[in-house]
mmCIF file of N, CA and C in Angstrom:
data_model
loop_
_atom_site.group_PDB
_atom_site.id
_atom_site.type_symbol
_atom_site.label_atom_id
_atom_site.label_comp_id
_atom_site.label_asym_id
_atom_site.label_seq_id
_atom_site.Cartn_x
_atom_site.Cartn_y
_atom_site.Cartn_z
ATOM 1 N N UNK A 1 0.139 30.981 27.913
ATOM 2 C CA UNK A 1 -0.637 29.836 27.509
ATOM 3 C C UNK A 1 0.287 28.816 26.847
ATOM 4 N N UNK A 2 0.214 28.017 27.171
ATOM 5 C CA UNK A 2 1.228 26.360 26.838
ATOM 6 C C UNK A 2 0.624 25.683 26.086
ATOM 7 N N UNK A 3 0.684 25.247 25.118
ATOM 8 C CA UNK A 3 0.015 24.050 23.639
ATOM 9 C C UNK A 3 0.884 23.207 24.360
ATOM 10 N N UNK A 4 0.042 22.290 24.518
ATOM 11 C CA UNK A 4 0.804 20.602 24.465
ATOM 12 C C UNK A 4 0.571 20.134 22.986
ATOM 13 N N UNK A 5 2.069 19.157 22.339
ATOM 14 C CA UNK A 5 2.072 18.509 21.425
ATOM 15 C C UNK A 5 0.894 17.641 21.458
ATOM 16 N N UNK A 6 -0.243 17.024 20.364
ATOM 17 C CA UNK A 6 -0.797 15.950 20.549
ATOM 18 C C UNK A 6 -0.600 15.407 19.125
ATOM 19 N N UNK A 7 -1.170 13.744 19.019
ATOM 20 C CA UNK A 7 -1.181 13.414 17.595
ATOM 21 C C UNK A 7 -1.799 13.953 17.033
ATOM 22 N N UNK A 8 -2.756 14.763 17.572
ATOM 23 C CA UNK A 8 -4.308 15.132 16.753
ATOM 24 C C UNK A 8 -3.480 16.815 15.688
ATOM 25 N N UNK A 9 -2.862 17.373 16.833
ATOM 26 C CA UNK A 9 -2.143 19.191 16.238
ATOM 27 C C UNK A 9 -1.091 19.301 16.266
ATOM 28 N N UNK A 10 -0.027 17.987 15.956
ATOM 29 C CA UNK A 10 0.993 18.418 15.716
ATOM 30 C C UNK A 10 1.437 18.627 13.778
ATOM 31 N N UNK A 11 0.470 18.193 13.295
ATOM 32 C CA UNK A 11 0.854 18.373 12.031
ATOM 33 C C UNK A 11 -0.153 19.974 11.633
ATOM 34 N N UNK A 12 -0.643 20.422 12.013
ATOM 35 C CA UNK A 12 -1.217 22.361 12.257
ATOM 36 C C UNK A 12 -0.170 23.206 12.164
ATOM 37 N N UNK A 13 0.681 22.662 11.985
ATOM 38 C CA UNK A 13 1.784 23.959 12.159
ATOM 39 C C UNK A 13 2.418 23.809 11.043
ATOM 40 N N UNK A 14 2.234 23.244 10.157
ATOM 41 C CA UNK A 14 2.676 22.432 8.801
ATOM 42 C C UNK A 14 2.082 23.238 7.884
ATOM 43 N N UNK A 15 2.324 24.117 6.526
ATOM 44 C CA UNK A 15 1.725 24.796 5.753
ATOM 45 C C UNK A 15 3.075 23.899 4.680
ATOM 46 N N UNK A 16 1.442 23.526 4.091
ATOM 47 C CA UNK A 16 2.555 22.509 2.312
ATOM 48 C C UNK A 16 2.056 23.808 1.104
ATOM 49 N N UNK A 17 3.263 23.933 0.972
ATOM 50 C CA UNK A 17 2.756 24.693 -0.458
ATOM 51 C C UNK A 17 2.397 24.388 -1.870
ATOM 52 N N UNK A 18 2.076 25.077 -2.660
ATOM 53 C CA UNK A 18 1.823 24.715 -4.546
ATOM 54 C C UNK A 18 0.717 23.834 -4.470
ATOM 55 N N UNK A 19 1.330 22.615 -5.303
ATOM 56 C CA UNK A 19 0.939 21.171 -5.318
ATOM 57 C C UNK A 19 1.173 20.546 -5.080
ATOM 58 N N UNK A 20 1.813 20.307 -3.691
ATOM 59 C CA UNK A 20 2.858 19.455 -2.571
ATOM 60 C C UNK A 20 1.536 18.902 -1.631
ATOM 61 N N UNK A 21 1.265 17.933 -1.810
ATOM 62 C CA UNK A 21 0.961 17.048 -0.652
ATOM 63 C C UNK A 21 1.914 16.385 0.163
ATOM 64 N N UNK A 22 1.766 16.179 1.734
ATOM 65 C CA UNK A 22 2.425 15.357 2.378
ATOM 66 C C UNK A 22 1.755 14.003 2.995
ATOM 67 N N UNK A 23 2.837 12.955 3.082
ATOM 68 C CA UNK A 23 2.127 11.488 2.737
ATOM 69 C C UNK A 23 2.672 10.944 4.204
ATOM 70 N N UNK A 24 2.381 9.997 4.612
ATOM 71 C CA UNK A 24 2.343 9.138 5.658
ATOM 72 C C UNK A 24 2.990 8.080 5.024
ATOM 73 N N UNK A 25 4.134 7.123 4.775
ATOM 74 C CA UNK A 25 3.952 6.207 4.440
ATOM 75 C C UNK A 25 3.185 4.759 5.157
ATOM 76 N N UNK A 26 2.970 3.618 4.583
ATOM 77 C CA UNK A 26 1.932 3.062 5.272
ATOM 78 C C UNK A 26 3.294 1.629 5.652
ATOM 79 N N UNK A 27 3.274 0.971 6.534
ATOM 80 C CA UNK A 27 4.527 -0.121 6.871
ATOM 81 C C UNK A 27 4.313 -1.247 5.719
ATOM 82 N N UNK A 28 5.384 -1.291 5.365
ATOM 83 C CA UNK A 28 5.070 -2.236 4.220
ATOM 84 C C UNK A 28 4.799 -4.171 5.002
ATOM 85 N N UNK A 29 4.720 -4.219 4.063
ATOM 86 C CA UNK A 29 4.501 -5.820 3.865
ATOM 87 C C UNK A 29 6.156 -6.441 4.755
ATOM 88 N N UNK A 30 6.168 -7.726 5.533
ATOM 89 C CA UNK A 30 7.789 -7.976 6.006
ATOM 90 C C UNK A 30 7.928 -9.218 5.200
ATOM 91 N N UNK A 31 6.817 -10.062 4.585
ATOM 92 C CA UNK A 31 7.443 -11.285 3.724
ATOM 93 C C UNK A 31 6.388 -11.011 2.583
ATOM 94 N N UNK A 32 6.757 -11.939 1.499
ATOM 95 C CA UNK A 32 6.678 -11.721 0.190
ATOM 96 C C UNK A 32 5.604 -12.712 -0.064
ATOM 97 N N UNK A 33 4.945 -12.833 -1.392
ATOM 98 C CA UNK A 33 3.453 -13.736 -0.804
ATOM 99 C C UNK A 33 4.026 -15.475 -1.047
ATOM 100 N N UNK A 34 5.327 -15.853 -1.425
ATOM 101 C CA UNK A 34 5.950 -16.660 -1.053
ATOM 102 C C UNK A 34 6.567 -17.229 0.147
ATOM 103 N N UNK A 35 5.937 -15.998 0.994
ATOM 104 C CA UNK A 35 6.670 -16.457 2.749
ATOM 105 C C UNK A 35 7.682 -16.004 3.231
ATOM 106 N N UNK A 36 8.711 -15.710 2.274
ATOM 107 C CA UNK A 36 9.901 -14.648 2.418
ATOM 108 C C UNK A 36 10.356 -13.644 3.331
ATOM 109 N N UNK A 37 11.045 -13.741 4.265
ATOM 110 C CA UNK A 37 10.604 -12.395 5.174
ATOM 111 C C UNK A 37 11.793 -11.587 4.383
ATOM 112 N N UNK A 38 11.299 -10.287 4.611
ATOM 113 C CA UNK A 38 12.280 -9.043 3.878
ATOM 114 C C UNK A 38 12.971 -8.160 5.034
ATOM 115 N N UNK A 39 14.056 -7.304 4.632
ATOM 116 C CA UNK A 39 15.099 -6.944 5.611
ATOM 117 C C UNK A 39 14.237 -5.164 5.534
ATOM 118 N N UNK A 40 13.575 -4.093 6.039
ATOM 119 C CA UNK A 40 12.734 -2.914 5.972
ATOM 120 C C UNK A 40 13.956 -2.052 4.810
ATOM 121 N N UNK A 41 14.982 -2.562 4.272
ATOM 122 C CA UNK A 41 15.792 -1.529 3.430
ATOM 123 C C UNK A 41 15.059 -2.171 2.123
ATOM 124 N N UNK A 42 14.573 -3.213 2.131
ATOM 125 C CA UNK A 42 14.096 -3.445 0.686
ATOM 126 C C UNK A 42 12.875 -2.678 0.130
ATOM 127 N N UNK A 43 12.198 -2.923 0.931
ATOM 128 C CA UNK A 43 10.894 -1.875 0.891
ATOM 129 C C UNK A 43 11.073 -0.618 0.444
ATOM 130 N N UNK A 44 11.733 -0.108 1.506
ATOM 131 C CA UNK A 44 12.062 1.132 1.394
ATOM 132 C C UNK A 44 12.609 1.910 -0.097
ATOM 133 N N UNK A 45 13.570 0.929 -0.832
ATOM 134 C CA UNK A 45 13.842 1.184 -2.115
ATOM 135 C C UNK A 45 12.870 0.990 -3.192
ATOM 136 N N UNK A 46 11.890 0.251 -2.913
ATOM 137 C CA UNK A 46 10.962 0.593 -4.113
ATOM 138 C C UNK A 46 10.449 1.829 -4.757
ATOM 139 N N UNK A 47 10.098 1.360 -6.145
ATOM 140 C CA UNK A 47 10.088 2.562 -6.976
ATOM 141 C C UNK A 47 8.684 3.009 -6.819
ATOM 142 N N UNK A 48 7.389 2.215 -6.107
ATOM 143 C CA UNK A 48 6.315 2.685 -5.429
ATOM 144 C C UNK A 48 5.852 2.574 -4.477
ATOM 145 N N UNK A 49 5.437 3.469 -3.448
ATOM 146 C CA UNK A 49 4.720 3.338 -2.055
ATOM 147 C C UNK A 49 3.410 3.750 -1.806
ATOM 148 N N UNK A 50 3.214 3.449 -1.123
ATOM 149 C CA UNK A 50 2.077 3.561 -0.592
ATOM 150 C C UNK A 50 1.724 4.363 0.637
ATOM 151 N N UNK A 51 0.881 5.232 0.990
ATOM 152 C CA UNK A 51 0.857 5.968 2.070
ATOM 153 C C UNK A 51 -0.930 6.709 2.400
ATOM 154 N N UNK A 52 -0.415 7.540 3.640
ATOM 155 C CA UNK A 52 -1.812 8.288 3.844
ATOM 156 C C UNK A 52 -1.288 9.832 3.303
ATOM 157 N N UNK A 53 -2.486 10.309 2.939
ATOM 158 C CA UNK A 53 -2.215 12.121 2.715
ATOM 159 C C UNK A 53 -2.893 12.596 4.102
ATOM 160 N N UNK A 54 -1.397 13.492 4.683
ATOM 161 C CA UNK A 54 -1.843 14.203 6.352
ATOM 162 C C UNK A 54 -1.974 15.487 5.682
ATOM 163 N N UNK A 55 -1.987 16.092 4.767
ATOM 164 C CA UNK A 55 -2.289 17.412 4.416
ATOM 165 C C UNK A 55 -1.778 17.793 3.022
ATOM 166 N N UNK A 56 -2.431 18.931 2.499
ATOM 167 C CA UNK A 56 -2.019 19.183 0.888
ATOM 168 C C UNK A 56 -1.665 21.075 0.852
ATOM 169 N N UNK A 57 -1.717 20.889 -0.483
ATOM 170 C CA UNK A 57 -1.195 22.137 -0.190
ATOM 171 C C UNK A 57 -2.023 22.628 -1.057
ATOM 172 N N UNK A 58 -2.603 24.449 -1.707
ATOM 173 C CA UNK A 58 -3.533 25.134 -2.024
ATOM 174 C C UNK A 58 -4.207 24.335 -3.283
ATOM 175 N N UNK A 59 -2.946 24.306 -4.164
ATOM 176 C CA UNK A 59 -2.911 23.411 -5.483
ATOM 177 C C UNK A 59 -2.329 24.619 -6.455
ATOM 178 N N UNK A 60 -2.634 23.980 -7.587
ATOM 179 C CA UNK A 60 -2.079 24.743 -8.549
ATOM 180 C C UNK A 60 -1.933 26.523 -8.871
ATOM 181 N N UNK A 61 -0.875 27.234 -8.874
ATOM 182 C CA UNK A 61 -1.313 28.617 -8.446
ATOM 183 C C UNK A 61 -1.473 29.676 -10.016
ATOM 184 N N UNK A 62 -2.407 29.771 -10.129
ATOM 185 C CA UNK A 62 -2.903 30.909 -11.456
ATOM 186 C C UNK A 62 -2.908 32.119 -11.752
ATOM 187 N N UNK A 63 -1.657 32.702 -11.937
ATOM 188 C CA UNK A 63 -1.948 34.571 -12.250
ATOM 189 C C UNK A 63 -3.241 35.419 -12.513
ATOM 190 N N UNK A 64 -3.610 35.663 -11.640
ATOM 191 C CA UNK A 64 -4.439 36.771 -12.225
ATOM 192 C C UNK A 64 -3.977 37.965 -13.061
ATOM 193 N N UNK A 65 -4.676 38.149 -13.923
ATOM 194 C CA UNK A 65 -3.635 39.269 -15.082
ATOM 195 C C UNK A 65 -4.040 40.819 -13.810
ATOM 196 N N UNK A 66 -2.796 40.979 -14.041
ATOM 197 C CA UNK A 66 -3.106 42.686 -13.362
ATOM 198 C C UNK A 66 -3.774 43.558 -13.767
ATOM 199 N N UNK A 67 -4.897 44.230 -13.394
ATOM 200 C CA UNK A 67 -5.573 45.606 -14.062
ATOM 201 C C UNK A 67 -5.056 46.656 -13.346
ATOM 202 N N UNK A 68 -4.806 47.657 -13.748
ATOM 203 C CA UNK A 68 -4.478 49.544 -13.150
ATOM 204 C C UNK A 68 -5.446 49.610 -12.155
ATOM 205 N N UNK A 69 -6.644 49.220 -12.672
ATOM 206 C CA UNK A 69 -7.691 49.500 -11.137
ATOM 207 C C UNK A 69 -7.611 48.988 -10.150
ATOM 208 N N UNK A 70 -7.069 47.789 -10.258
ATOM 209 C CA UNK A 70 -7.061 46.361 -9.008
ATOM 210 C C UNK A 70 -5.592 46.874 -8.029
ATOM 211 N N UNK A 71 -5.704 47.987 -8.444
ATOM 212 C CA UNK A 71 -3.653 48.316 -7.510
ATOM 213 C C UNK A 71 -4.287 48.385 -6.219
ATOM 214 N N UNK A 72 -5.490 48.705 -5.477
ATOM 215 C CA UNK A 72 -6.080 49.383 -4.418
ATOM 216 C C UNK A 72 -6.064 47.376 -3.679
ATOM 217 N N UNK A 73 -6.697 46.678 -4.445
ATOM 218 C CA UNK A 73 -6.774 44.938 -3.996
ATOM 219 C C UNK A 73 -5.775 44.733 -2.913
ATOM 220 N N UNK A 74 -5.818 43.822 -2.335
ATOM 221 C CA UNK A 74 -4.541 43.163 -1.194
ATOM 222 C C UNK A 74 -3.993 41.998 -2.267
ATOM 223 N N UNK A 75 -2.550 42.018 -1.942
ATOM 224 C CA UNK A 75 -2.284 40.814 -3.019
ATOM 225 C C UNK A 75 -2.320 39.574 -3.349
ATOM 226 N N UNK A 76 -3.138 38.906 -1.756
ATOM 227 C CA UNK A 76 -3.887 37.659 -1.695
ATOM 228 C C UNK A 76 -4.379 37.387 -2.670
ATOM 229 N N UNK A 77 -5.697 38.802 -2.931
ATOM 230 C CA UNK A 77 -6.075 38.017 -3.869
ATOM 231 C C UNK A 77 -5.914 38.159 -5.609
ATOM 232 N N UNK A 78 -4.811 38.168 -5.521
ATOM 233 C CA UNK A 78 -4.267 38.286 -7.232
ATOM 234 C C UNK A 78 -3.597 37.227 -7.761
ATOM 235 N N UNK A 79 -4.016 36.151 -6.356
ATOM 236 C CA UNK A 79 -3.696 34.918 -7.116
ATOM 237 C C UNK A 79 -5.020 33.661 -6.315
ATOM 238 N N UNK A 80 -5.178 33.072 -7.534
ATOM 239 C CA UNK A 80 -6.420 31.928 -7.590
ATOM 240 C C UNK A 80 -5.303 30.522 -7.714
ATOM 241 N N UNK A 81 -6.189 29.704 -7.391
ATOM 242 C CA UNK A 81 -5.431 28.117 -7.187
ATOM 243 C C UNK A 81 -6.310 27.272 -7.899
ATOM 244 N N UNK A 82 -5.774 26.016 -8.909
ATOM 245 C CA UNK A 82 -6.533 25.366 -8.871
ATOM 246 C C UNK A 82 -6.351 23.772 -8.279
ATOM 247 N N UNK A 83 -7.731 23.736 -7.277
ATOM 248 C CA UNK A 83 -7.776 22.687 -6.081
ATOM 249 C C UNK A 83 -6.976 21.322 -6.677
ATOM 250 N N UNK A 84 -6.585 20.298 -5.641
ATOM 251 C CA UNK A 84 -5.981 19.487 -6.180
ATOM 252 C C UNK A 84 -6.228 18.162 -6.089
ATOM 253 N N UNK A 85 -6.649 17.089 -6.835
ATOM 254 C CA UNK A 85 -7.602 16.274 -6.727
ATOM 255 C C UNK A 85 -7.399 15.210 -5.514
ATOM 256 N N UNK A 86 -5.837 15.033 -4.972
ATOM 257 C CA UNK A 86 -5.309 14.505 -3.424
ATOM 258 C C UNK A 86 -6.611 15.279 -2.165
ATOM 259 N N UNK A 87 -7.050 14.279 -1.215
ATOM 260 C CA UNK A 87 -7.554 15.071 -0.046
ATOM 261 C C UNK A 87 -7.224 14.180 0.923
ATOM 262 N N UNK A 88 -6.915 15.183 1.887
ATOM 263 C CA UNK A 88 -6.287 14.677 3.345
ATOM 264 C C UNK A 88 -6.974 13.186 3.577
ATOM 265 N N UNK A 89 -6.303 12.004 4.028
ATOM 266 C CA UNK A 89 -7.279 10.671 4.032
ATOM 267 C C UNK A 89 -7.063 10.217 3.263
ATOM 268 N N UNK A 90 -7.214 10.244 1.861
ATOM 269 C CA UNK A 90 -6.644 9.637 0.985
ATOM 270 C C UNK A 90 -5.260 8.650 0.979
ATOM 271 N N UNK A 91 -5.635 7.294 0.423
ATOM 272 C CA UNK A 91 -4.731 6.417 0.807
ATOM 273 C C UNK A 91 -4.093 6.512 -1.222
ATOM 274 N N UNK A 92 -3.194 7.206 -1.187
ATOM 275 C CA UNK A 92 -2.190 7.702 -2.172
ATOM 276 C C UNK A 92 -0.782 6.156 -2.386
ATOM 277 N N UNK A 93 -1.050 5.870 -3.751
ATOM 278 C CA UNK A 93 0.006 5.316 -4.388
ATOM 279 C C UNK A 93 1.265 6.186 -5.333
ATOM 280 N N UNK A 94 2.111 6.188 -4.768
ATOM 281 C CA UNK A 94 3.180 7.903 -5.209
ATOM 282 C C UNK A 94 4.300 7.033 -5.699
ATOM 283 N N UNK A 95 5.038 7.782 -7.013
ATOM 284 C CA UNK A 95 6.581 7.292 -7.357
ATOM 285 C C UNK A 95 7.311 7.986 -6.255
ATOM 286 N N UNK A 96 8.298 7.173 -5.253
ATOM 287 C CA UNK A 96 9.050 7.499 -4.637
ATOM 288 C C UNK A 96 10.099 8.313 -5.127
ATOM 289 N N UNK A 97 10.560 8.097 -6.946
ATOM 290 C CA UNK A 97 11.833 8.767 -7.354
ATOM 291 C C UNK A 97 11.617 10.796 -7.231
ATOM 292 N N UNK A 98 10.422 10.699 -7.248
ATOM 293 C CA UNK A 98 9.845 12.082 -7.429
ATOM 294 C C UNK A 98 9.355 12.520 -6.204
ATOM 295 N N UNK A 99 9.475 12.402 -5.059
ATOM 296 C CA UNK A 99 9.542 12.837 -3.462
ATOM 297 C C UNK A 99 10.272 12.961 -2.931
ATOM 298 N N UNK A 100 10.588 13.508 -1.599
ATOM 299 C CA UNK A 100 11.529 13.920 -0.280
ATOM 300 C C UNK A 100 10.974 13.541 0.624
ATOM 301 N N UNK A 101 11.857 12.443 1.088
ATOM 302 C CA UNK A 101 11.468 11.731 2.527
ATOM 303 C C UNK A 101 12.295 12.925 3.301
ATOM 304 N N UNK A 102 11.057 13.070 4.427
ATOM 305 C CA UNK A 102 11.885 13.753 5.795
ATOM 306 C C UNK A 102 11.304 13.543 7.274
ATOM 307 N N UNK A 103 12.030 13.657 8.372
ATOM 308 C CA UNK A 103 11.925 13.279 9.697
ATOM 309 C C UNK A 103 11.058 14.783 10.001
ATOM 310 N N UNK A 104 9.592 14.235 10.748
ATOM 311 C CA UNK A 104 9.631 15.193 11.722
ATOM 312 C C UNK A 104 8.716 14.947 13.123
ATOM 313 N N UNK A 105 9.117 15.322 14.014
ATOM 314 C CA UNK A 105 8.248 15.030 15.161
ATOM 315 C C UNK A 105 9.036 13.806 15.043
ATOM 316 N N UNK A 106 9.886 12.768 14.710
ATOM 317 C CA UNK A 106 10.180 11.064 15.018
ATOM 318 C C UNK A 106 9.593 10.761 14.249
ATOM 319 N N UNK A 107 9.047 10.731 13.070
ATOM 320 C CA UNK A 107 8.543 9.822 12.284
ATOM 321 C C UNK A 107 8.475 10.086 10.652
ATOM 322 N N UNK A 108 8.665 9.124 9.784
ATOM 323 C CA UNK A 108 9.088 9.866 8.326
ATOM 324 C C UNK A 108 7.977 9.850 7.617
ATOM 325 N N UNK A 109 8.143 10.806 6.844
ATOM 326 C CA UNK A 109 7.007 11.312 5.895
ATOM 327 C C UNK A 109 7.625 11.986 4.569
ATOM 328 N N UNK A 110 6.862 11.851 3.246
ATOM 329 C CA UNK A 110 7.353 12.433 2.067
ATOM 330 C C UNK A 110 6.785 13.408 1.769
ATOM 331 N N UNK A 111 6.747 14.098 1.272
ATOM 332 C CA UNK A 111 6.738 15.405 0.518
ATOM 333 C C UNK A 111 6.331 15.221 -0.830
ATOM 334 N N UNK A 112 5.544 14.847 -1.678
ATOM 335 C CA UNK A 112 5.089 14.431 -2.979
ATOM 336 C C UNK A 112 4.649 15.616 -4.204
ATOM 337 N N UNK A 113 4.715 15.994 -5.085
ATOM 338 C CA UNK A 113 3.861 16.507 -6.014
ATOM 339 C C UNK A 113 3.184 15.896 -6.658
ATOM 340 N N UNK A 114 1.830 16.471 -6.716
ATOM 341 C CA UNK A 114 0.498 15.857 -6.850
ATOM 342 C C UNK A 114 1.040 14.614 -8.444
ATOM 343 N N UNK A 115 1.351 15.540 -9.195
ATOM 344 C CA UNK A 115 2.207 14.647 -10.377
ATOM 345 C C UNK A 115 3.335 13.205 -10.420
ATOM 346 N N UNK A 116 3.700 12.951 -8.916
ATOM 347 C CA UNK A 116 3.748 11.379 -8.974
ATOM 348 C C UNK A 116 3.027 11.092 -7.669
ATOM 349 N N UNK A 117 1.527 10.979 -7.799
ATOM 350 C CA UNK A 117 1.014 9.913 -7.734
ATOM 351 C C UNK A 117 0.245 9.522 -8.773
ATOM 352 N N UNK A 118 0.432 8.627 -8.400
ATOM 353 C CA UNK A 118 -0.088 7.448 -9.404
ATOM 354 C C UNK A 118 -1.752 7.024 -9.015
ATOM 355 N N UNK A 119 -2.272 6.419 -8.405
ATOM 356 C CA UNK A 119 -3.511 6.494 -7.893
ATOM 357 C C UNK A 119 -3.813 6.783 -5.996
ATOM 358 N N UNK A 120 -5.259 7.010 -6.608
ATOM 359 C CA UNK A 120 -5.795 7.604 -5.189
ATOM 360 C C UNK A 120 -7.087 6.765 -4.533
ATOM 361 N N UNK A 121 -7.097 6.315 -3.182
ATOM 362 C CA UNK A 121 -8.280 5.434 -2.693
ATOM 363 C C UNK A 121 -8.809 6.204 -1.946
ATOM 364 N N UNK A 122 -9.870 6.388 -2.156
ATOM 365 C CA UNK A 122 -10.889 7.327 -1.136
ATOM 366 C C UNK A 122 -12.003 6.508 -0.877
ATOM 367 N N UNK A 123 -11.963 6.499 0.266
ATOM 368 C CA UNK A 123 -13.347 6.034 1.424
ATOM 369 C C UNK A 123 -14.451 6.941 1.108
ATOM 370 N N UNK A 124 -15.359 6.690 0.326
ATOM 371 C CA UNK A 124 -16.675 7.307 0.031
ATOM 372 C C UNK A 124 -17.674 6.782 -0.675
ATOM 373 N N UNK A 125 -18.642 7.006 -0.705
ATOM 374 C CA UNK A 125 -19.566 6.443 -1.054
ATOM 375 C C UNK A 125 -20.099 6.317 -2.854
ATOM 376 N N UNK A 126 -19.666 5.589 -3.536
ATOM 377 C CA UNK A 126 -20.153 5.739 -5.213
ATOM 378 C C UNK A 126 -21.499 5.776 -5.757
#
């Protein structure tokens, strides 16, 4: 059986761990609201971006204290997470100094901990 790559499952094969979300960045702006056109290395150095979240990771991970009785348990579950307020869609404002840009599939994406971003826009209803 053959998987073809699509846009829709190529990021399925992607497991982010901890509190690692991964971000999309979004194309910045090319002139300045003075008219300015900019060279894409300027952008790129800013100390904030902007992006989509393509996936997160469990979130925060919490020891369960060990009991003598619980030895029989699988060790899945001897650890609890707590969820992380990033969700996939989310249009995420992140400090760049505190991420890892990386290539995959042709196209770049960061690597963030939930702890620099800065704010979050969610499409939903108030």
């Amino acid at each position: 059986m053959t998987i073809h790559l699509t846009q829709e499952n190529k990021l399925k094969k992607l497991i982010v761990v901890g509190d690692r979300v991964l971000i999309k960045p979004t194309t910045p702006n090319e002139r300045t609201e003075s008219g300015l056109y900019l060279p894409p290395g300027v952008q790129e150095k800013e100390k904030v971006q902007w992006g989509y979240i393509m996936k997160t990771g469990p979130g925060y991970a919490i020891p369960v204290p060990v009991e003598d009785e619980d030895t029989w348990k699988p060790r899945e579950e001897r650890v609890k997470y707590i969820p992380l307020q990033a969700r996939e869609g989310d249009l995420a404002i992140f400090h760049v100094g505190a991420s890892t840009e990386i290539q995959y599939q042709g196209e770049k994406y960061y690597i963030v901990p939930q702890s620099a971003i800065l704010m979050l826009e969610r499409e939903e209803e108030l």
